[in-house]
XYZ file of C-alpha atoms in Angstrom:
715
model
C 11.054 -67.203 156.643
C 10.201 -66.282 160.016
C 7.773 -68.937 160.594
C 10.230 -71.484 159.263
C 12.748 -70.369 161.764
C 10.069 -71.035 164.529
C 9.298 -74.455 163.196
C 12.930 -75.168 163.362
C 13.299 -73.869 167.181
C 10.064 -76.337 167.824
C 11.991 -79.104 166.584
C 15.310 -78.318 168.473
C 13.155 -77.924 171.324
C 11.190 -81.233 170.824
C 14.525 -83.365 169.547
C 15.928 -82.119 173.161
C 12.909 -82.899 174.973
C 13.620 -85.667 177.540
C 12.210 -89.083 177.078
C 11.117 -89.570 180.919
C 7.701 -89.621 179.446
C 8.563 -92.857 177.422
C 8.073 -95.013 180.484
C 4.498 -93.676 181.141
C 3.685 -93.874 177.503
C 3.892 -97.623 177.730
C 0.923 -97.436 179.854
C -1.316 -96.200 176.740
C -4.759 -97.393 176.647
C -6.932 -97.792 173.436
C -10.658 -97.236 173.998
C -13.338 -97.788 171.422
C -15.076 -94.030 170.419
C -16.486 -95.261 166.881
C -20.100 -94.325 168.066
C -19.500 -90.941 169.315
C -20.437 -88.000 166.678
C -17.382 -85.282 166.721
C -18.025 -81.761 167.580
C -16.147 -79.187 165.000
C -13.888 -76.686 166.724
C -12.025 -73.923 164.311
C -8.993 -72.224 165.862
C -9.290 -69.298 163.518
C -11.518 -68.706 160.376
C -10.486 -71.358 157.994
C -10.154 -71.087 153.948
C -13.435 -71.235 152.217
C -14.640 -74.901 151.799
C -16.401 -74.353 148.217
C -14.894 -76.423 145.730
C -12.462 -78.065 148.383
C -11.494 -81.422 148.449
C -10.731 -83.550 151.641
C -7.447 -85.555 151.937
C -7.131 -88.390 154.667
C -5.481 -91.503 154.995
C -7.789 -92.994 157.598
C -11.189 -94.754 157.912
C -12.542 -92.513 160.829
C -12.431 -92.240 164.323
C -12.240 -95.775 166.219
C -9.975 -95.610 169.169
C -9.047 -93.055 171.469
C -5.556 -93.498 172.978
C -5.112 -92.397 176.750
C -1.848 -91.617 178.670
C -0.070 -90.809 175.586
C -0.007 -87.067 175.055
C 1.855 -85.293 177.034
C 2.755 -81.562 175.841
C 4.851 -80.147 173.311
C 4.619 -82.740 170.926
C 4.549 -82.939 167.027
C 2.375 -85.610 165.210
C 2.667 -86.098 161.444
C 0.159 -87.938 158.817
C 0.994 -89.255 155.370
C -1.689 -87.410 152.954
C -2.249 -88.438 149.164
C -4.613 -85.837 147.207
C -5.050 -88.456 144.384
C -6.670 -91.175 146.507
C -9.745 -88.507 146.582
C -9.494 -85.682 144.623
C -9.907 -85.559 140.853
C -7.305 -84.294 138.753
C -5.450 -83.037 142.265
C -2.169 -81.473 140.886
C -1.219 -78.989 141.710
C -2.921 -79.371 144.923
C -3.117 -76.178 147.241
C -3.214 -77.417 151.084
C -5.095 -74.786 152.977
C -6.383 -76.435 156.331
C -5.409 -78.997 158.344
C -7.793 -81.231 160.853
C -7.204 -83.600 163.956
C -9.446 -85.696 165.790
C -8.924 -85.549 169.570
C -10.642 -87.146 172.334
C -11.021 -84.305 175.574
C -11.716 -86.038 178.850
C -11.779 -82.789 180.960
C -11.280 -79.016 180.756
C -8.308 -78.473 178.900
C -6.484 -75.452 177.359
C -4.425 -76.274 174.384
C -2.322 -74.095 172.211
C -1.728 -75.333 168.515
C -0.538 -74.933 165.370
C -0.050 -76.896 162.055
C 2.239 -77.378 158.908
C 3.086 -79.077 155.720
C 6.238 -80.838 155.002
C 7.543 -82.580 151.991
C 8.424 -86.365 151.671
C 11.633 -87.983 152.916
C 12.284 -91.128 150.598
C 15.504 -92.162 152.307
C 13.530 -95.250 152.352
C 11.527 -95.338 149.063
C 8.940 -97.991 150.259
C 8.416 -95.872 153.449
C 7.959 -92.180 153.009
C 8.762 -90.093 156.198
C 8.277 -86.418 157.174
C 10.735 -84.043 154.902
C 11.358 -80.276 154.557
C 9.059 -77.817 155.738
C 6.576 -76.279 153.294
C 4.011 -74.130 155.216
C 3.278 -73.442 158.946
C 0.592 -71.631 160.899
C 0.939 -69.493 163.718
C 0.272 -70.970 167.136
C -3.468 -70.889 168.394
C -5.011 -70.979 172.055
C -8.160 -73.029 172.618
C -9.864 -73.767 175.761
C -12.110 -77.118 175.451
C -14.925 -77.888 178.079
C -16.180 -81.421 177.347
C -19.409 -82.656 178.766
C -19.244 -85.294 181.543
C -17.413 -88.381 180.435
C -15.612 -86.488 177.712
C -16.336 -85.670 174.382
C -14.816 -86.073 170.619
C -13.865 -83.119 168.907
C -12.415 -82.264 165.340
C -9.899 -79.063 165.301
C -9.502 -77.375 162.199
C -6.348 -75.083 161.894
C -5.613 -72.977 158.869
C -2.448 -72.417 157.549
C -1.294 -68.897 157.438
C -0.785 -68.966 153.499
C -1.975 -72.083 151.544
C 0.924 -74.298 149.765
C 0.894 -75.852 146.560
C 2.445 -79.459 146.051
C 2.493 -82.001 143.322
C 2.429 -85.312 144.870
C 1.990 -86.824 148.529
C 3.043 -84.795 151.374
C 2.789 -84.855 155.262
C 0.705 -82.690 157.350
C 1.772 -82.022 161.181
C -0.073 -80.801 164.126
C 1.936 -79.574 167.072
C 0.812 -79.547 170.677
C 2.184 -77.211 173.145
C 0.559 -76.977 177.060
C 1.518 -74.158 179.514
C -1.127 -75.330 182.190
C -1.062 -78.897 182.609
C 0.450 -82.166 180.883
C -2.350 -82.750 178.661
C -3.563 -85.755 180.532
C -7.029 -84.792 179.668
C -6.563 -85.160 175.987
C -6.520 -88.475 174.102
C -5.483 -88.720 170.635
C -7.559 -90.478 168.101
C -6.897 -93.394 165.497
C -8.792 -95.728 162.809
C -9.010 -99.371 163.024
C -6.402 -100.173 160.423
C -2.636 -100.568 161.507
C -0.366 -99.135 158.443
C 3.320 -98.326 158.987
C 4.803 -95.097 157.335
C 1.605 -93.341 157.803
C 1.430 -91.800 161.473
C 4.523 -90.525 163.262
C 5.183 -88.881 166.726
C 8.582 -86.812 167.551
C 10.700 -88.448 169.822
C 13.783 -87.497 170.944
C 17.339 -86.226 169.328
C 18.563 -89.843 169.134
C 15.296 -91.435 167.980
C 13.704 -88.663 165.818
C 10.284 -89.404 164.702
C 8.706 -92.679 165.646
C 6.164 -95.002 163.555
C 3.141 -94.910 165.848
C 2.033 -98.322 164.295
C 5.603 -100.000 164.524
C 7.764 -99.062 167.707
C 9.292 -100.287 171.067
C 6.996 -98.341 173.289
C 3.372 -98.864 172.189
C 1.845 -99.799 168.816
C -1.080 -97.886 167.801
C -4.111 -100.051 166.819
C -4.675 -97.644 163.606
C -3.434 -94.420 161.919
C -3.841 -90.990 163.298
C -7.316 -89.306 162.460
C -5.145 -86.312 161.096
C -6.002 -84.920 157.453
C -6.376 -82.086 155.331
C -8.270 -80.008 152.760
C -7.342 -77.824 150.017
C -8.314 -77.160 145.932
C -7.147 -79.441 143.627
C -5.479 -77.315 140.617
C -6.923 -79.452 137.678
C -3.089 -79.673 136.172
C -3.147 -76.067 135.846
C -5.990 -75.885 133.320
C -7.704 -72.846 135.163
C -7.214 -69.345 133.745
C -4.778 -67.237 135.324
C -6.417 -64.697 137.538
C -7.805 -61.274 136.908
C -8.979 -58.768 139.298
C -10.696 -55.122 138.894
C -10.950 -52.939 141.973
C -14.662 -51.852 141.909
C -15.255 -49.749 145.101
C -13.752 -47.289 146.095
C -14.156 -46.119 142.510
C -11.127 -43.983 140.792
C -10.879 -40.506 142.706
C -13.878 -41.605 144.683
C -14.110 -39.296 148.053
C -14.831 -41.774 150.797
C -16.531 -40.994 153.961
C -18.248 -42.849 156.769
C -18.207 -46.445 156.579
C -16.178 -48.284 153.620
C -15.688 -51.615 152.121
C -13.088 -52.440 149.664
C -14.679 -54.554 146.791
C -12.728 -56.572 144.276
C -14.087 -58.645 141.151
C -12.319 -61.702 140.352
C -13.431 -61.829 136.495
C -11.524 -64.706 134.920
C -13.748 -67.316 136.158
C -10.740 -69.415 137.584
C -11.869 -72.157 140.286
C -8.549 -72.185 142.210
C -8.555 -68.686 143.717
C -6.970 -68.492 146.931
C -7.691 -65.133 148.183
C -7.829 -61.546 147.475
C -5.759 -58.934 149.316
C -6.410 -55.393 149.794
C -3.702 -52.791 150.361
C -3.101 -48.737 150.609
C -0.352 -46.252 150.690
C -0.251 -42.571 150.505
C 3.710 -42.862 150.528
C 6.153 -45.473 149.068
C 4.907 -48.258 151.251
C 1.875 -50.524 150.998
C 0.183 -51.451 154.069
C -2.428 -54.409 154.097
C -6.116 -53.443 154.674
C -7.443 -56.786 154.869
C -7.776 -60.125 152.730
C -10.809 -62.287 151.544
C -10.762 -65.937 150.685
C -14.429 -66.604 150.719
C -15.419 -65.001 146.888
C -19.053 -66.331 147.606
C -21.357 -64.207 146.019
C -25.306 -64.293 145.040
C -26.072 -65.251 141.459
C -29.613 -63.468 140.511
C -31.402 -64.750 137.439
C -34.956 -64.572 137.982
C -35.200 -68.358 137.967
C -33.371 -70.137 140.908
C -32.536 -69.595 144.315
C -29.816 -66.692 144.340
C -27.883 -67.810 147.431
C -25.902 -65.241 149.129
C -22.532 -63.133 149.593
C -20.931 -59.989 148.342
C -17.678 -61.674 146.731
C -14.072 -60.408 147.552
C -14.796 -57.666 150.143
C -12.953 -56.210 153.117
C -14.018 -53.526 155.478
C -11.863 -50.442 155.632
C -11.291 -48.477 159.148
C -9.376 -45.697 158.169
C -10.449 -43.286 161.148
C -6.647 -43.203 162.297
C -5.201 -42.137 158.852
C -4.628 -38.641 157.772
C -7.202 -37.003 155.442
C -6.132 -36.866 151.705
C -5.694 -39.293 148.679
C -4.326 -42.770 148.812
C -3.427 -45.422 146.513
C -5.824 -48.576 147.124
C -4.542 -51.819 145.521
C -6.408 -55.093 145.182
C -4.172 -58.395 144.568
C -5.824 -61.744 143.920
C -3.684 -65.231 144.533
C -4.678 -68.690 142.796
C -3.380 -71.775 144.222
C -0.798 -71.991 141.268
C 1.155 -68.946 143.142
C -0.089 -66.673 139.924
C -1.331 -63.053 140.700
C -3.016 -60.233 139.304
C -3.377 -56.478 140.363
C -5.335 -53.476 140.077
C -4.875 -50.318 141.621
C -6.006 -46.626 141.573
C -6.258 -43.461 143.933
C -9.093 -42.400 145.958
C -9.265 -39.930 148.792
C -10.536 -40.322 152.166
C -12.117 -38.018 154.828
C -12.121 -39.024 158.198
C -14.041 -36.350 159.808
C -16.401 -35.417 156.658
C -19.115 -33.124 157.035
C -21.411 -35.611 158.573
C -24.578 -34.107 159.456
C -27.161 -35.016 161.885
C -30.638 -32.897 161.536
C -32.313 -32.275 165.007
C -35.010 -30.830 163.720
C -37.554 -31.775 162.371
C -36.867 -35.528 162.679
C -37.945 -38.275 160.496
C -41.708 -38.289 159.822
C -42.016 -35.446 162.077
C -45.272 -33.381 161.689
C -44.049 -29.812 160.920
C -45.912 -26.392 161.162
C -44.408 -23.025 160.106
C -42.448 -21.126 161.181
C -39.901 -23.437 162.284
C -36.349 -23.377 163.344
C -34.549 -26.107 160.846
C -31.599 -27.336 163.146
C -28.508 -29.823 162.509
C -25.287 -30.575 164.205
C -21.998 -31.787 162.715
C -18.631 -33.116 164.327
C -16.475 -31.695 161.527
C -14.820 -28.540 162.707
C -14.163 -27.167 159.324
C -17.819 -26.683 158.031
C -18.208 -23.314 156.636
C -21.601 -23.175 156.180
C -24.873 -25.522 156.299
C -27.815 -24.681 153.873
C -31.371 -25.925 154.374
C -33.677 -26.683 151.478
C -36.888 -28.244 150.979
C -38.732 -30.096 148.349
C -42.542 -31.469 147.432
C -42.606 -35.295 148.427
C -45.741 -36.501 146.331
C -47.413 -39.075 148.300
C -47.461 -41.307 145.195
C -44.358 -40.807 143.378
C -43.378 -42.795 140.044
C -41.157 -42.856 137.016
C -41.871 -44.126 133.651
C -39.490 -46.688 132.106
C -39.327 -49.337 129.317
C -40.670 -52.392 130.918
C -38.530 -55.168 129.191
C -39.221 -58.770 129.227
C -36.002 -61.233 129.798
C -37.438 -63.640 127.814
C -37.171 -61.522 124.477
C -33.488 -61.762 124.964
C -30.810 -64.345 125.056
C -31.443 -65.675 121.752
C -29.391 -68.448 119.882
C -31.660 -69.822 117.111
C -32.278 -66.710 115.642
C -35.978 -66.611 116.569
C -36.130 -64.279 119.435
C -39.996 -64.540 119.621
C -40.185 -68.119 120.746
C -39.226 -67.010 124.648
C -35.413 -68.175 124.364
C -35.742 -70.269 127.313
C -33.331 -72.583 129.145
C -35.071 -75.670 128.147
C -34.449 -74.927 124.319
C -30.809 -74.202 125.002
C -31.104 -70.242 125.112
C -30.726 -68.031 127.716
C -33.691 -65.367 128.166
C -34.554 -67.078 131.346
C -31.277 -65.337 132.896
C -31.526 -62.012 131.725
C -32.974 -60.158 134.502
C -29.635 -58.106 135.273
C -28.748 -57.084 131.738
C -32.526 -55.972 131.223
C -32.399 -53.927 134.445
C -29.421 -52.044 133.585
C -30.540 -51.411 130.204
C -33.643 -49.911 131.378
C -31.714 -47.545 133.677
C -29.532 -46.378 130.744
C -32.459 -45.780 128.641
C -34.240 -43.989 131.307
C -31.108 -41.396 131.292
C -30.893 -41.262 127.708
C -34.636 -39.880 127.606
C -33.357 -37.439 130.105
C -30.840 -36.072 127.734
C -27.732 -38.401 128.835
C -27.599 -39.765 125.168
C -23.969 -41.576 124.967
C -25.218 -44.584 126.930
C -27.289 -45.407 123.734
C -24.681 -44.183 121.255
C -21.957 -45.965 119.438
C -19.703 -43.800 117.316
C -22.175 -41.553 115.265
C -25.160 -44.105 115.537
C -27.688 -44.571 118.150
C -28.471 -47.861 119.225
C -31.534 -49.831 120.585
C -32.285 -50.803 123.888
C -32.166 -54.570 122.966
C -28.508 -53.947 121.947
C -27.772 -52.350 125.122
C -29.192 -55.698 126.708
C -27.246 -58.007 124.802
C -24.147 -55.603 125.362
C -24.647 -55.485 129.052
C -24.987 -59.398 128.825
C -21.435 -59.771 127.160
C -20.088 -57.712 129.855
C -21.925 -59.276 132.931
C -20.923 -62.861 131.474
C -24.448 -63.460 131.996
C -24.725 -66.440 129.289
C -21.760 -68.173 130.904
C -22.838 -67.940 134.414
C -26.821 -68.146 133.780
C -27.407 -65.312 135.439
C -25.716 -62.319 136.706
C -23.532 -61.861 140.099
C -23.566 -58.572 141.822
C -19.758 -57.590 140.956
C -20.226 -58.692 137.717
C -23.278 -56.625 137.187
C -21.558 -53.555 138.688
C -18.530 -53.882 136.934
C -20.111 -54.686 133.672
C -22.101 -51.322 133.899
C -18.806 -49.367 134.674
C -17.230 -50.937 131.718
C -19.967 -50.072 129.644
C -19.975 -46.522 130.815
C -16.374 -46.190 130.021
C -16.877 -47.249 126.399
C -19.988 -45.411 125.757
C -19.351 -41.813 126.501
C -19.143 -42.041 130.276
C -22.134 -39.766 131.172
C -23.660 -42.021 133.505
C -22.369 -43.569 136.646
C -23.342 -46.330 139.321
C -23.029 -46.760 143.087
C -24.239 -49.490 145.533
C -25.665 -49.225 148.916
C -25.594 -52.391 150.717
C -28.464 -53.722 153.035
C -30.502 -50.507 152.888
C -33.618 -49.770 154.831
C -36.829 -48.383 153.473
C -36.169 -44.938 154.380
C -32.713 -44.963 152.567
C -34.271 -46.463 149.586
C -37.110 -43.762 149.540
C -34.559 -40.899 149.911
C -32.256 -42.473 146.833
C -35.258 -42.803 144.702
C -37.628 -39.828 145.344
C -35.681 -37.282 146.949
C -32.252 -37.849 145.007
C -34.151 -38.926 141.917
C -31.953 -41.607 140.918
C -32.762 -44.947 139.064
C -32.703 -47.611 141.945
C -32.277 -51.483 141.159
C -32.978 -53.721 144.039
C -31.024 -56.809 144.474
C -33.250 -59.345 146.097
C -32.321 -62.771 147.238
C -34.169 -65.909 147.775
C -36.043 -68.271 145.353
C -35.656 -66.337 142.971
C -33.109 -64.267 143.171
C -33.565 -61.094 140.556
C -32.837 -57.313 140.026
C -35.948 -55.488 140.310
C -35.782 -51.771 139.142
C -38.146 -49.619 141.632
C -40.528 -47.358 139.723
C -43.012 -46.318 142.296
C -43.586 -45.532 145.862
C -47.094 -44.793 147.552
C -47.815 -43.156 150.805
C -46.497 -44.218 154.164
C -46.501 -47.453 156.366
C -49.612 -49.391 156.559
C -50.827 -50.909 159.696
C -48.597 -53.759 159.393
C -45.584 -51.746 158.701
C -45.495 -52.485 154.937
C -44.674 -49.524 152.397
C -46.498 -49.890 149.004
C -43.872 -49.975 146.111
C -44.019 -50.947 142.263
C -41.139 -52.657 140.417
C -40.555 -53.470 136.739
C -41.002 -57.390 136.773
C -38.420 -58.628 134.301
C -39.854 -61.904 134.450
C -43.017 -60.568 132.802
C -42.051 -57.339 131.509
C -44.938 -55.756 133.517
C -45.380 -53.429 136.497
C -45.829 -55.246 139.864
C -47.493 -53.382 142.696
C -46.285 -55.093 146.005
C -44.587 -53.996 149.370
C -41.504 -53.266 150.943
C -40.878 -53.540 154.803
C -38.066 -52.866 157.039
C -36.354 -56.282 158.566
C -33.459 -56.788 160.699
C -31.649 -53.610 160.222
C -32.448 -53.931 156.281
C -35.455 -54.299 154.258
C -37.554 -56.980 152.245
C -39.720 -57.090 149.316
C -42.596 -59.115 148.777
C -42.377 -61.066 145.607
C -44.350 -64.283 144.667
C -45.821 -64.291 147.970
C -42.671 -64.453 149.767
C -40.672 -62.132 151.440
C -37.373 -61.385 149.879
C -34.320 -59.837 151.222
C -33.217 -56.380 149.661
C -29.306 -57.566 149.588
C -28.327 -53.939 147.866
C -29.418 -51.523 145.916
C -27.778 -49.985 142.692
C -28.350 -46.580 141.842
C -27.799 -44.889 138.506
C -27.755 -41.548 137.465
C -26.506 -39.104 134.480
C -23.227 -37.387 135.533
C -24.307 -33.834 135.718
C -27.942 -34.294 136.774
C -29.080 -31.894 139.599
C -32.038 -32.066 141.720
C -34.266 -29.035 142.244
C -34.737 -27.840 145.654
C -36.180 -24.822 147.109
C -33.970 -22.725 149.594
C -34.817 -22.257 153.100
C -31.690 -20.532 154.135
C -28.165 -20.675 154.708
C -26.661 -20.382 158.208
C -22.633 -18.807 157.521
C -21.234 -19.015 160.900
C -23.030 -21.705 163.463
C -22.098 -19.598 166.165
C -25.181 -20.592 167.953
C -25.501 -24.016 166.519
C -26.237 -24.764 162.795
C -30.105 -23.502 162.097
C -32.166 -21.230 160.016
C -35.665 -20.009 160.545
C -38.240 -21.416 158.139
C -41.261 -18.638 158.264
C -43.505 -18.203 155.140
C -43.394 -20.886 152.576
C -46.890 -21.858 151.512
C -47.206 -25.482 152.459
C -50.191 -27.703 151.809
C -51.769 -29.458 155.168
C -51.176 -33.320 155.210
C -48.730 -33.346 152.448
C -44.972 -34.832 152.557
C -42.001 -33.024 152.206
C -38.413 -33.633 152.072
C -36.045 -31.339 154.320
C -32.705 -31.545 153.477
C -29.452 -29.924 155.029
C -26.221 -29.942 153.255
C -22.825 -28.931 154.976
C -19.766 -27.603 153.330
C -16.314 -27.756 154.542
C -13.309 -25.335 154.002
C -12.083 -27.955 151.351
C -15.260 -27.762 149.558
C -16.507 -31.329 150.434
C -20.105 -31.653 151.293
C -22.364 -33.941 153.505
C -25.887 -33.986 153.325
C -28.784 -35.307 155.415
C -32.282 -35.400 154.481
C -35.739 -36.031 156.658
C -39.286 -36.922 155.122
C -42.033 -34.731 157.187
C -45.483 -34.119 156.933
C -47.093 -30.766 157.274
C -49.656 -30.151 159.323
C -50.301 -26.895 161.747
C -52.728 -27.190 164.704
C -55.435 -24.692 165.108
C -54.919 -22.707 168.350
C -57.634 -20.254 170.183
C -56.057 -16.803 169.885
C -54.908 -15.614 172.914
C -54.560 -19.186 174.698
C -51.127 -19.307 175.078
C -51.144 -22.372 177.473
C -53.565 -24.550 175.054
C -55.911 -25.448 177.863
C -59.030 -24.403 175.676
C -59.602 -21.047 177.727
C -58.370 -17.654 177.163
C -57.929 -16.454 181.120
C -55.366 -14.740 183.663
C -53.282 -17.861 183.316
C -52.589 -17.107 179.499
C -51.746 -13.529 180.668
C -49.337 -14.918 183.251
C -47.522 -17.164 180.758
C -47.197 -13.852 178.484
C -45.608 -12.139 181.350
C -43.048 -15.023 182.082
C -42.257 -15.242 178.675
C -41.570 -11.598 178.068
C -40.111 -10.669 181.256
C -38.779 -13.966 183.061
C -37.634 -16.013 179.986
C -40.383 -18.273 180.910
C -41.641 -20.771 178.170
C -42.797 -19.380 174.867
C -46.497 -19.906 174.209
C -47.593 -23.144 172.814
C -47.797 -23.599 169.197
C -44.503 -20.943 168.714
C -43.157 -17.695 170.105
C -44.547 -15.794 167.326
C -47.982 -15.979 168.874
C -46.792 -13.879 171.673
C -47.007 -11.000 169.277
C -50.803 -10.256 170.438
C -51.348 -7.238 168.431
C -49.432 -8.245 165.455
C -47.135 -5.079 165.528
C -44.322 -6.997 164.937
C -42.588 -6.672 168.189
C -43.118 -8.557 171.461
C -43.298 -6.324 174.596
C -45.355 -4.619 176.981
C -47.983 -3.552 174.755
C -49.018 -7.251 174.068
C -49.309 -8.169 177.608
C -51.787 -5.046 178.100
C -53.571 -6.069 174.772
C -54.354 -9.739 176.283
C -55.253 -8.429 179.560
C -57.721 -6.232 178.152
C -59.386 -8.612 176.134
C -59.747 -11.012 179.169
C -61.500 -8.398 181.104
C -63.582 -7.809 178.050
C -62.136 -4.104 177.628
C -60.599 -4.885 174.090
C -60.664 -6.595 170.912
C -59.226 -10.719 170.476
C -55.367 -11.257 170.132
C -54.511 -11.592 166.577
C -52.803 -14.892 167.204
């Protein structure tokens, strides 16, 4: 309503605008521009162009009209979706576009609107009632010498549904100059009742191709885009709020993720809201539901579906209701909501010693920092990280599934009208469920009192993920299909997702946290690949050896992962493929076994603990994990992969120069009495006589040895 009032105010201003420019407008000049390529300018992010249709009543740019546009002006153009869009109605108008020729640097302020038809003269439609409007946008256009042709696109604030022809409007205002640098653009066909310009209170709108001032040589190049409704045949929208999950505790960066699962082609947008009282507040909205389809055969494309980032840093800690609402172009909506909790200041740990891939030697003071003032303890643990680590799974061939002709052994290929070529998503999910079943989480393969086969699991997942209908699996349907499956099969397993991970993240999830990791890779083809093994560290080219279960062949594939552009890639079929996301699956009550180093309960001198006498093996890999717990019981953890290796020092050589001499005695004196540097290799080496105490006796012990009057220091 406020926007309609705004436009009404504009119209009042325009209709009262003095016609002093009319004499000047009789000097309007038409110049051909038909051979010039236009440059696109978007006043704001536009609605998605996927499945959209262009509605225009012109033949393209042919003339520019100089000395006509003077500022605070509104132009209208007739639109008829039935001329260019199949089964157009109801038609959802989303974006308005106008061609302009800009002669010089110019600042424009523009907005657009949609109006119905005034059929007072049935044979000559004119602009009618306001249907929708956009906010005003500022544009600075700097053309090349001689000027340039520009197609300016402006989105409506909300799309509007029409069931017949309509008018679109383009409003100009300019608070800097009189728009003398901007020319309107027309096609080469004069046609009355198609292009209008508001004039004054007496005249109202004038027909630009038939008036007493200057007759344009063609129709305005002013058009719109939107979504044809297919006569309302599309299904009603449906939405599931995937992330955050029900009662999930959110910390760190957060992205809301909604699954629109009706298959409708006329979805307008998905809006995300939150509340912790009685009033809903918008978090964000997404009108671009583009998403990657992975089937092991075709290029995947890209996109995360309907998502919105959530910056909750200014909100109070605690539970919030979250809501996803989907709107289609017919005005139909669907809603899903549930509670989740946020912790804007979680126990977010940063381990400062050791660092990632450090070579460590005991004794070692492990150290971590956290900005959370409510942390009550930090526990330090270690775990062996075998250089070669793998898991055993059932390798399935996707061609064994998707059967139609009751002959599952014939390959089930798409060429025969079957679906086996597209089953990499359900196959990967079933392999994960079977893996955790073998570890005691049995309900994923149980229905009632009976156990089901892994083949049955594959087909159940394919139905949940709509794999046959889509000839592949979308990420949101993969995630949502797994969640739905767990809810109906005992709910003793769970799924999560990490987007665009680097190798370090993938290895920590797979080896340290012992999760089942499924990599979603894009490219040609896009597919889901369960990770089954990692081996060693990076080679000379920065590549990490990795093994996956290849659903296309039903066998293991040895290849490589590398870090790339902030994320990672997997080498498949001689091409590097982006790892868009990893899905992690685990048994609900599964716990990882680690070895305790120690727990710091006060952090008065920083969160740390002395790691002294663990028997570690030289050149072997170890995970070191710090876990913080705050006053509410929430936890945060960080993990470093390290390599164990101690340098051998000459006993008594405290400055590590290869000699034992008076310099070492001086270093020891400075350390004991003057707070100087500790002996290289660790302060424990200053206990030269191994008495358990560092004091004057150790200094005397070293000096005697230097002058050949005593035995060699023990360290």
